[in-house]
PDB file of C-alpha atoms in Angstrom:
ATOM      1  CA  UNK W   1       7.859  -9.194  -7.048  1.00  0.00           C
ATOM      2  CA  UNK W   2       8.446 -12.667  -8.441  1.00  0.00           C
ATOM      3  CA  UNK W   3       4.715 -13.014 -10.132  1.00  0.00           C
ATOM      4  CA  UNK W   4       3.815 -14.042 -13.421  1.00  0.00           C
ATOM      5  CA  UNK W   5       1.573 -11.618 -15.416  1.00  0.00           C
ATOM      6  CA  UNK W   6      -0.578 -13.787 -17.874  1.00  0.00           C
ATOM      7  CA  UNK W   7      -3.448 -12.306 -19.683  1.00  0.00           C
ATOM      8  CA  UNK W   8      -5.701 -10.053 -17.848  1.00  0.00           C
ATOM      9  CA  UNK W   9      -8.978 -11.140 -16.501  1.00  0.00           C
ATOM     10  CA  UNK W  10     -11.786  -8.380 -16.914  1.00  0.00           C
ATOM     11  CA  UNK W  11     -12.481  -6.627 -13.713  1.00  0.00           C
ATOM     12  CA  UNK W  12     -16.126  -6.469 -14.677  1.00  0.00           C
ATOM     13  CA  UNK W  13     -16.195  -9.987 -15.082  1.00  0.00           C
ATOM     14  CA  UNK W  14     -14.625 -10.794 -11.436  1.00  0.00           C
ATOM     15  CA  UNK W  15     -17.549  -8.373 -10.133  1.00  0.00           C
ATOM     16  CA  UNK W  16     -19.994 -10.490 -11.946  1.00  0.00           C
ATOM     17  CA  UNK W  17     -18.790 -13.767 -10.982  1.00  0.00           C
ATOM     18  CA  UNK W  18     -18.409 -12.794  -7.611  1.00  0.00           C
ATOM     19  CA  UNK W  19     -21.783 -10.988  -7.185  1.00  0.00           C
ATOM     20  CA  UNK W  20     -22.140  -7.420  -5.479  1.00  0.00           C
ATOM     21  CA  UNK W  21     -20.250  -8.323  -2.666  1.00  0.00           C
ATOM     22  CA  UNK W  22     -16.866  -7.750  -4.281  1.00  0.00           C
ATOM     23  CA  UNK W  23     -18.342  -4.690  -5.687  1.00  0.00           C
ATOM     24  CA  UNK W  24     -18.903  -3.235  -2.798  1.00  0.00           C
ATOM     25  CA  UNK W  25     -15.391  -3.822  -1.461  1.00  0.00           C
ATOM     26  CA  UNK W  26     -13.891  -1.774  -4.299  1.00  0.00           C
ATOM     27  CA  UNK W  27     -16.180   1.144  -3.341  1.00  0.00           C
ATOM     28  CA  UNK W  28     -15.227   0.679   0.032  1.00  0.00           C
ATOM     29  CA  UNK W  29     -11.840   0.459  -0.748  1.00  0.00           C
ATOM     30  CA  UNK W  30     -12.132   3.532  -3.042  1.00  0.00           C
ATOM     31  CA  UNK W  31     -13.359   5.645  -0.407  1.00  0.00           C
ATOM     32  CA  UNK W  32     -10.714   4.556   2.089  1.00  0.00           C
ATOM     33  CA  UNK W  33      -8.205   5.395  -0.321  1.00  0.00           C
ATOM     34  CA  UNK W  34      -9.662   8.685  -1.279  1.00  0.00           C
ATOM     35  CA  UNK W  35      -9.735   9.635   2.631  1.00  0.00           C
ATOM     36  CA  UNK W  36      -6.369   8.316   2.912  1.00  0.00           C
ATOM     37  CA  UNK W  37      -5.103  10.466   0.127  1.00  0.00           C
ATOM     38  CA  UNK W  38      -6.868  13.715   1.405  1.00  0.00           C
ATOM     39  CA  UNK W  39      -4.974  12.990   4.982  1.00  0.00           C
ATOM     40  CA  UNK W  40      -1.483  12.411   3.424  1.00  0.00           C
ATOM     41  CA  UNK W  41      -1.768  15.900   1.630  1.00  0.00           C
ATOM     42  CA  UNK W  42      -3.232  18.121   4.278  1.00  0.00           C
ATOM     43  CA  UNK W  43      -1.794  17.148   7.205  1.00  0.00           C
ATOM     44  CA  UNK W  44       2.029  16.363   8.546  1.00  0.00           C
ATOM     45  CA  UNK W  45       3.551  15.550  11.921  1.00  0.00           C
ATOM     46  CA  UNK W  46       6.937  16.356  13.356  1.00  0.00           C
ATOM     47  CA  UNK W  47       6.949  13.492  15.597  1.00  0.00           C
ATOM     48  CA  UNK W  48       8.987  10.267  15.002  1.00  0.00           C
ATOM     49  CA  UNK W  49       7.719   7.220  16.607  1.00  0.00           C
ATOM     50  CA  UNK W  50       8.073   3.405  16.696  1.00  0.00           C
ATOM     51  CA  UNK W  51       5.888   1.357  14.388  1.00  0.00           C
ATOM     52  CA  UNK W  52       4.899  -0.241  17.995  1.00  0.00           C
ATOM     53  CA  UNK W  53       4.077   3.303  19.175  1.00  0.00           C
ATOM     54  CA  UNK W  54       2.108   3.908  16.149  1.00  0.00           C
ATOM     55  CA  UNK W  55       0.383   0.553  16.129  1.00  0.00           C
ATOM     56  CA  UNK W  56      -0.643   1.056  19.898  1.00  0.00           C
ATOM     57  CA  UNK W  57      -1.705   4.746  19.329  1.00  0.00           C
ATOM     58  CA  UNK W  58      -1.929   6.346  15.797  1.00  0.00           C
ATOM     59  CA  UNK W  59      -2.893   9.818  18.054  1.00  0.00           C
ATOM     60  CA  UNK W  60       0.978   9.861  19.055  1.00  0.00           C
ATOM     61  CA  UNK W  61       1.872  11.452  15.733  1.00  0.00           C
ATOM     62  CA  UNK W  62      -0.016  14.355  16.735  1.00  0.00           C
ATOM     63  CA  UNK W  63      -0.955  15.609  12.984  1.00  0.00           C
ATOM     64  CA  UNK W  64      -1.078  19.224  12.035  1.00  0.00           C
ATOM     65  CA  UNK W  65      -2.881  20.933   9.581  1.00  0.00           C
ATOM     66  CA  UNK W  66      -0.590  21.697   6.322  1.00  0.00           C
ATOM     67  CA  UNK W  67      -0.226  25.225   5.030  1.00  0.00           C
ATOM     68  CA  UNK W  68       2.075  26.695   2.453  1.00  0.00           C
ATOM     69  CA  UNK W  69       4.872  27.689   4.177  1.00  0.00           C
ATOM     70  CA  UNK W  70       5.108  24.107   5.253  1.00  0.00           C
ATOM     71  CA  UNK W  71       8.387  22.260   3.738  1.00  0.00           C
ATOM     72  CA  UNK W  72       7.993  18.533   3.621  1.00  0.00           C
ATOM     73  CA  UNK W  73      11.149  16.446   2.640  1.00  0.00           C
ATOM     74  CA  UNK W  74      11.387  13.488   0.872  1.00  0.00           C
ATOM     75  CA  UNK W  75      12.161  11.370   4.084  1.00  0.00           C
ATOM     76  CA  UNK W  76       9.072  13.244   5.785  1.00  0.00           C
ATOM     77  CA  UNK W  77       6.962  12.514   2.676  1.00  0.00           C
ATOM     78  CA  UNK W  78       7.740   8.531   2.954  1.00  0.00           C
ATOM     79  CA  UNK W  79       7.319   8.522   6.677  1.00  0.00           C
ATOM     80  CA  UNK W  80       3.894  10.209   6.175  1.00  0.00           C
ATOM     81  CA  UNK W  81       3.042   7.824   3.580  1.00  0.00           C
ATOM     82  CA  UNK W  82       3.722   4.678   5.863  1.00  0.00           C
ATOM     83  CA  UNK W  83       1.818   6.562   8.415  1.00  0.00           C
ATOM     84  CA  UNK W  84      -1.305   6.717   6.004  1.00  0.00           C
ATOM     85  CA  UNK W  85      -1.174   3.351   4.935  1.00  0.00           C
ATOM     86  CA  UNK W  86      -1.003   1.949   8.491  1.00  0.00           C
ATOM     87  CA  UNK W  87      -4.062   3.952   9.182  1.00  0.00           C
ATOM     88  CA  UNK W  88      -5.740   2.703   6.152  1.00  0.00           C
ATOM     89  CA  UNK W  89      -5.011  -0.872   6.933  1.00  0.00           C
ATOM     90  CA  UNK W  90      -5.622  -0.676  10.629  1.00  0.00           C
ATOM     91  CA  UNK W  91      -9.518   0.385  10.024  1.00  0.00           C
ATOM     92  CA  UNK W  92     -10.373  -3.131   8.748  1.00  0.00           C
ATOM     93  CA  UNK W  93     -12.208  -5.160  10.834  1.00  0.00           C
ATOM     94  CA  UNK W  94      -9.856  -7.994  11.222  1.00  0.00           C
ATOM     95  CA  UNK W  95      -7.246  -5.718  12.460  1.00  0.00           C
ATOM     96  CA  UNK W  96      -9.200  -6.275  16.023  1.00  0.00           C
ATOM     97  CA  UNK W  97      -8.578  -9.836  16.285  1.00  0.00           C
ATOM     98  CA  UNK W  98      -4.567  -9.117  15.758  1.00  0.00           C
ATOM     99  CA  UNK W  99      -1.890  -9.062  18.315  1.00  0.00           C
ATOM    100  CA  UNK W 100       0.556  -6.149  18.750  1.00  0.00           C
ATOM    101  CA  UNK W 101       3.049  -8.476  17.598  1.00  0.00           C
ATOM    102  CA  UNK W 102       1.048 -10.112  14.825  1.00  0.00           C
ATOM    103  CA  UNK W 103       0.381  -6.507  13.300  1.00  0.00           C
ATOM    104  CA  UNK W 104       4.350  -5.387  13.900  1.00  0.00           C
ATOM    105  CA  UNK W 105       4.861  -8.829  11.314  1.00  0.00           C
ATOM    106  CA  UNK W 106       1.947  -7.756   9.063  1.00  0.00           C
ATOM    107  CA  UNK W 107       3.150  -4.289   8.301  1.00  0.00           C
ATOM    108  CA  UNK W 108       6.954  -5.018   8.557  1.00  0.00           C
ATOM    109  CA  UNK W 109       6.470  -7.525   6.018  1.00  0.00           C
ATOM    110  CA  UNK W 110       3.969  -5.847   3.531  1.00  0.00           C
ATOM    111  CA  UNK W 111       4.269  -1.754   3.939  1.00  0.00           C
ATOM    112  CA  UNK W 112       7.369  -0.856   2.033  1.00  0.00           C
ATOM    113  CA  UNK W 113       6.064  -3.164  -1.040  1.00  0.00           C
ATOM    114  CA  UNK W 114       2.964  -1.668  -1.031  1.00  0.00           C
ATOM    115  CA  UNK W 115       4.275   1.660  -0.828  1.00  0.00           C
ATOM    116  CA  UNK W 116       6.503   0.970  -3.752  1.00  0.00           C
ATOM    117  CA  UNK W 117       3.698   0.001  -5.493  1.00  0.00           C
ATOM    118  CA  UNK W 118       1.726   2.917  -4.595  1.00  0.00           C
ATOM    119  CA  UNK W 119       4.090   4.881  -5.451  1.00  0.00           C
ATOM    120  CA  UNK W 120       4.172   3.551  -9.068  1.00  0.00           C
ATOM    121  CA  UNK W 121       0.481   4.052  -9.325  1.00  0.00           C
ATOM    122  CA  UNK W 122       0.464   7.258  -8.248  1.00  0.00           C
ATOM    123  CA  UNK W 123       3.388   8.358 -11.022  1.00  0.00           C
ATOM    124  CA  UNK W 124       1.208   6.531 -13.773  1.00  0.00           C
ATOM    125  CA  UNK W 125      -1.605   8.347 -13.014  1.00  0.00           C
ATOM    126  CA  UNK W 126       0.487  11.550 -12.914  1.00  0.00           C
ATOM    127  CA  UNK W 127       1.512  10.813 -16.317  1.00  0.00           C
ATOM    128  CA  UNK W 128       5.341  10.501 -15.314  1.00  0.00           C
ATOM    129  CA  UNK W 129       7.443   7.829 -15.855  1.00  0.00           C
ATOM    130  CA  UNK W 130       9.682   7.989 -12.719  1.00  0.00           C
ATOM    131  CA  UNK W 131       8.875   8.338  -9.386  1.00  0.00           C
ATOM    132  CA  UNK W 132       9.049  11.747  -7.534  1.00  0.00           C
ATOM    133  CA  UNK W 133       7.383  12.829  -3.926  1.00  0.00           C
ATOM    134  CA  UNK W 134       3.840  14.418  -3.993  1.00  0.00           C
ATOM    135  CA  UNK W 135       5.737  18.010  -4.072  1.00  0.00           C
ATOM    136  CA  UNK W 136       7.737  16.681  -7.287  1.00  0.00           C
ATOM    137  CA  UNK W 137      10.902  16.519  -5.522  1.00  0.00           C
ATOM    138  CA  UNK W 138      13.514  13.203  -5.821  1.00  0.00           C
ATOM    139  CA  UNK W 139      12.233  10.347  -3.795  1.00  0.00           C
ATOM    140  CA  UNK W 140      15.666   9.734  -2.549  1.00  0.00           C
ATOM    141  CA  UNK W 141      17.142  11.798   0.041  1.00  0.00           C
ATOM    142  CA  UNK W 142      20.592  13.036  -0.002  1.00  0.00           C
ATOM    143  CA  UNK W 143      21.697  10.337   2.340  1.00  0.00           C
ATOM    144  CA  UNK W 144      20.897   7.719  -0.049  1.00  0.00           C
ATOM    145  CA  UNK W 145      22.208   9.183  -3.012  1.00  0.00           C
ATOM    146  CA  UNK W 146      25.738   9.462  -1.209  1.00  0.00           C
ATOM    147  CA  UNK W 147      25.463   5.540  -0.179  1.00  0.00           C
ATOM    148  CA  UNK W 148      24.642   5.023  -4.044  1.00  0.00           C
ATOM    149  CA  UNK W 149      27.401   7.310  -5.321  1.00  0.00           C
ATOM    150  CA  UNK W 150      29.091   4.390  -7.421  1.00  0.00           C
ATOM    151  CA  UNK W 151      25.503   2.565  -8.647  1.00  0.00           C
ATOM    152  CA  UNK W 152      23.299   5.526  -8.965  1.00  0.00           C
ATOM    153  CA  UNK W 153      21.688   3.373 -11.715  1.00  0.00           C
ATOM    154  CA  UNK W 154      20.103   1.099  -9.113  1.00  0.00           C
ATOM    155  CA  UNK W 155      18.007   4.070  -7.718  1.00  0.00           C
ATOM    156  CA  UNK W 156      17.228   5.132 -11.021  1.00  0.00           C
ATOM    157  CA  UNK W 157      16.046   1.648 -11.786  1.00  0.00           C
ATOM    158  CA  UNK W 158      13.920   1.202  -8.635  1.00  0.00           C
ATOM    159  CA  UNK W 159      12.017   4.687  -9.684  1.00  0.00           C
ATOM    160  CA  UNK W 160      11.193   3.732 -13.087  1.00  0.00           C
ATOM    161  CA  UNK W 161      10.863   0.088 -13.548  1.00  0.00           C
ATOM    162  CA  UNK W 162       7.898  -0.338 -11.413  1.00  0.00           C
ATOM    163  CA  UNK W 163       5.986   2.369 -13.292  1.00  0.00           C
ATOM    164  CA  UNK W 164       7.163   1.023 -16.744  1.00  0.00           C
ATOM    165  CA  UNK W 165       5.709  -2.362 -15.590  1.00  0.00           C
ATOM    166  CA  UNK W 166       2.403  -0.846 -14.647  1.00  0.00           C
ATOM    167  CA  UNK W 167       1.868   1.120 -17.612  1.00  0.00           C
ATOM    168  CA  UNK W 168       2.629  -1.803 -19.774  1.00  0.00           C
ATOM    169  CA  UNK W 169       0.201  -4.260 -17.741  1.00  0.00           C
ATOM    170  CA  UNK W 170      -2.428  -1.162 -17.976  1.00  0.00           C
ATOM    171  CA  UNK W 171      -3.265  -1.569 -14.327  1.00  0.00           C
ATOM    172  CA  UNK W 172      -6.512   0.224 -13.045  1.00  0.00           C
ATOM    173  CA  UNK W 173      -6.859   2.032  -9.719  1.00  0.00           C
ATOM    174  CA  UNK W 174      -9.471  -1.107  -9.110  1.00  0.00           C
ATOM    175  CA  UNK W 175      -6.878  -3.606  -9.670  1.00  0.00           C
ATOM    176  CA  UNK W 176      -4.285  -1.590  -7.791  1.00  0.00           C
ATOM    177  CA  UNK W 177      -6.680  -1.303  -4.651  1.00  0.00           C
ATOM    178  CA  UNK W 178      -7.066  -5.168  -4.636  1.00  0.00           C
ATOM    179  CA  UNK W 179      -3.651  -6.077  -4.994  1.00  0.00           C
ATOM    180  CA  UNK W 180      -2.699  -3.975  -2.012  1.00  0.00           C
ATOM    181  CA  UNK W 181      -5.967  -5.800  -0.357  1.00  0.00           C
ATOM    182  CA  UNK W 182      -3.958  -9.256  -1.487  1.00  0.00           C
ATOM    183  CA  UNK W 183      -0.857  -8.174   0.431  1.00  0.00           C
ATOM    184  CA  UNK W 184      -2.493  -7.733   3.513  1.00  0.00           C
ATOM    185  CA  UNK W 185      -5.095 -10.131   3.404  1.00  0.00           C
ATOM    186  CA  UNK W 186      -3.851 -13.356   2.107  1.00  0.00           C
ATOM    187  CA  UNK W 187      -4.287 -15.882   4.601  1.00  0.00           C
ATOM    188  CA  UNK W 188      -1.234 -17.469   2.327  1.00  0.00           C
ATOM    189  CA  UNK W 189       1.035 -15.032   3.492  1.00  0.00           C
ATOM    190  CA  UNK W 190       0.824 -15.929   7.140  1.00  0.00           C
ATOM    191  CA  UNK W 191       4.634 -15.399   7.713  1.00  0.00           C
ATOM    192  CA  UNK W 192       5.219 -15.962  11.706  1.00  0.00           C
ATOM    193  CA  UNK W 193       1.618 -15.127  12.636  1.00  0.00           C
ATOM    194  CA  UNK W 194       0.248 -16.677  15.900  1.00  0.00           C
ATOM    195  CA  UNK W 195      -2.707 -19.689  15.362  1.00  0.00           C
ATOM    196  CA  UNK W 196      -4.880 -17.153  16.768  1.00  0.00           C
ATOM    197  CA  UNK W 197      -4.201 -14.659  13.603  1.00  0.00           C
ATOM    198  CA  UNK W 198      -4.365 -17.469  11.112  1.00  0.00           C
ATOM    199  CA  UNK W 199      -7.566 -18.393  12.838  1.00  0.00           C
ATOM    200  CA  UNK W 200      -9.218 -14.578  12.298  1.00  0.00           C
ATOM    201  CA  UNK W 201      -7.681 -14.763   8.709  1.00  0.00           C
ATOM    202  CA  UNK W 202      -9.562 -17.372   7.673  1.00  0.00           C
ATOM    203  CA  UNK W 203     -12.763 -15.900   8.694  1.00  0.00           C
ATOM    204  CA  UNK W 204     -12.448 -12.483   7.582  1.00  0.00           C
ATOM    205  CA  UNK W 205     -14.837 -11.506   4.659  1.00  0.00           C
ATOM    206  CA  UNK W 206     -12.234  -9.914   2.654  1.00  0.00           C
ATOM    207  CA  UNK W 207      -9.880 -12.390   3.070  1.00  0.00           C
ATOM    208  CA  UNK W 208     -12.205 -15.019   1.421  1.00  0.00           C
ATOM    209  CA  UNK W 209     -12.920 -12.822  -1.679  1.00  0.00           C
ATOM    210  CA  UNK W 210      -9.141 -12.260  -1.827  1.00  0.00           C
ATOM    211  CA  UNK W 211      -8.946 -15.824  -2.345  1.00  0.00           C
ATOM    212  CA  UNK W 212     -11.525 -16.053  -5.052  1.00  0.00           C
ATOM    213  CA  UNK W 213      -9.995 -13.325  -6.879  1.00  0.00           C
ATOM    214  CA  UNK W 214      -6.452 -14.798  -6.897  1.00  0.00           C
ATOM    215  CA  UNK W 215      -8.202 -18.220  -8.249  1.00  0.00           C
ATOM    216  CA  UNK W 216      -9.501 -16.369 -11.146  1.00  0.00           C
ATOM    217  CA  UNK W 217      -6.196 -15.057 -12.162  1.00  0.00           C
ATOM    218  CA  UNK W 218      -4.572 -18.287 -11.613  1.00  0.00           C
ATOM    219  CA  UNK W 219      -7.419 -19.689 -14.282  1.00  0.00           C
ATOM    220  CA  UNK W 220      -6.494 -17.354 -16.802  1.00  0.00           C
TER     221      UNK W 220
END
């Protein structure tokens, strides 16, 4: 991802320096991620809305309770995972101050890399070395394998390198959750945001904490 990884700062040290505010953020992130995880595994949808439609009204997904006889394909798992993350991040208060266009920019730039990071983290927690769907299948649908039939090593590399790096760095769940927060709440990654969105980011409490976290990593 273009990052330099030096010695890891102690997450407990970060909590000590930032006080209870950071600790509360970590607890809240865990609570929200637990809820996201439960919804991902217990509900599904047969709808196929656009990103804009979901951002306007997520109920357009018409989620249904998942039963044992429901088969979820790799493509559908990927789509449901994206939906779960849109729902997860849309619950943060700063999203209320963003226009629809700003939200589309935010999710378009971040959702895939956060999804790849999350897939790697889930794989590491499941003690595997290659990414699979939550139901244990290849993450790539057949159409992708056909596109890369002469260079399948690229697909295998994507499925294993992220996991290997996370294992090597011994990334904790707390660090993973804070990293996803950095992706979405770092005002330095403003892309083509409107002036109003940049103003919202500069005063959003999580964004302030993110800057402190990044600064502590840079000091190491």
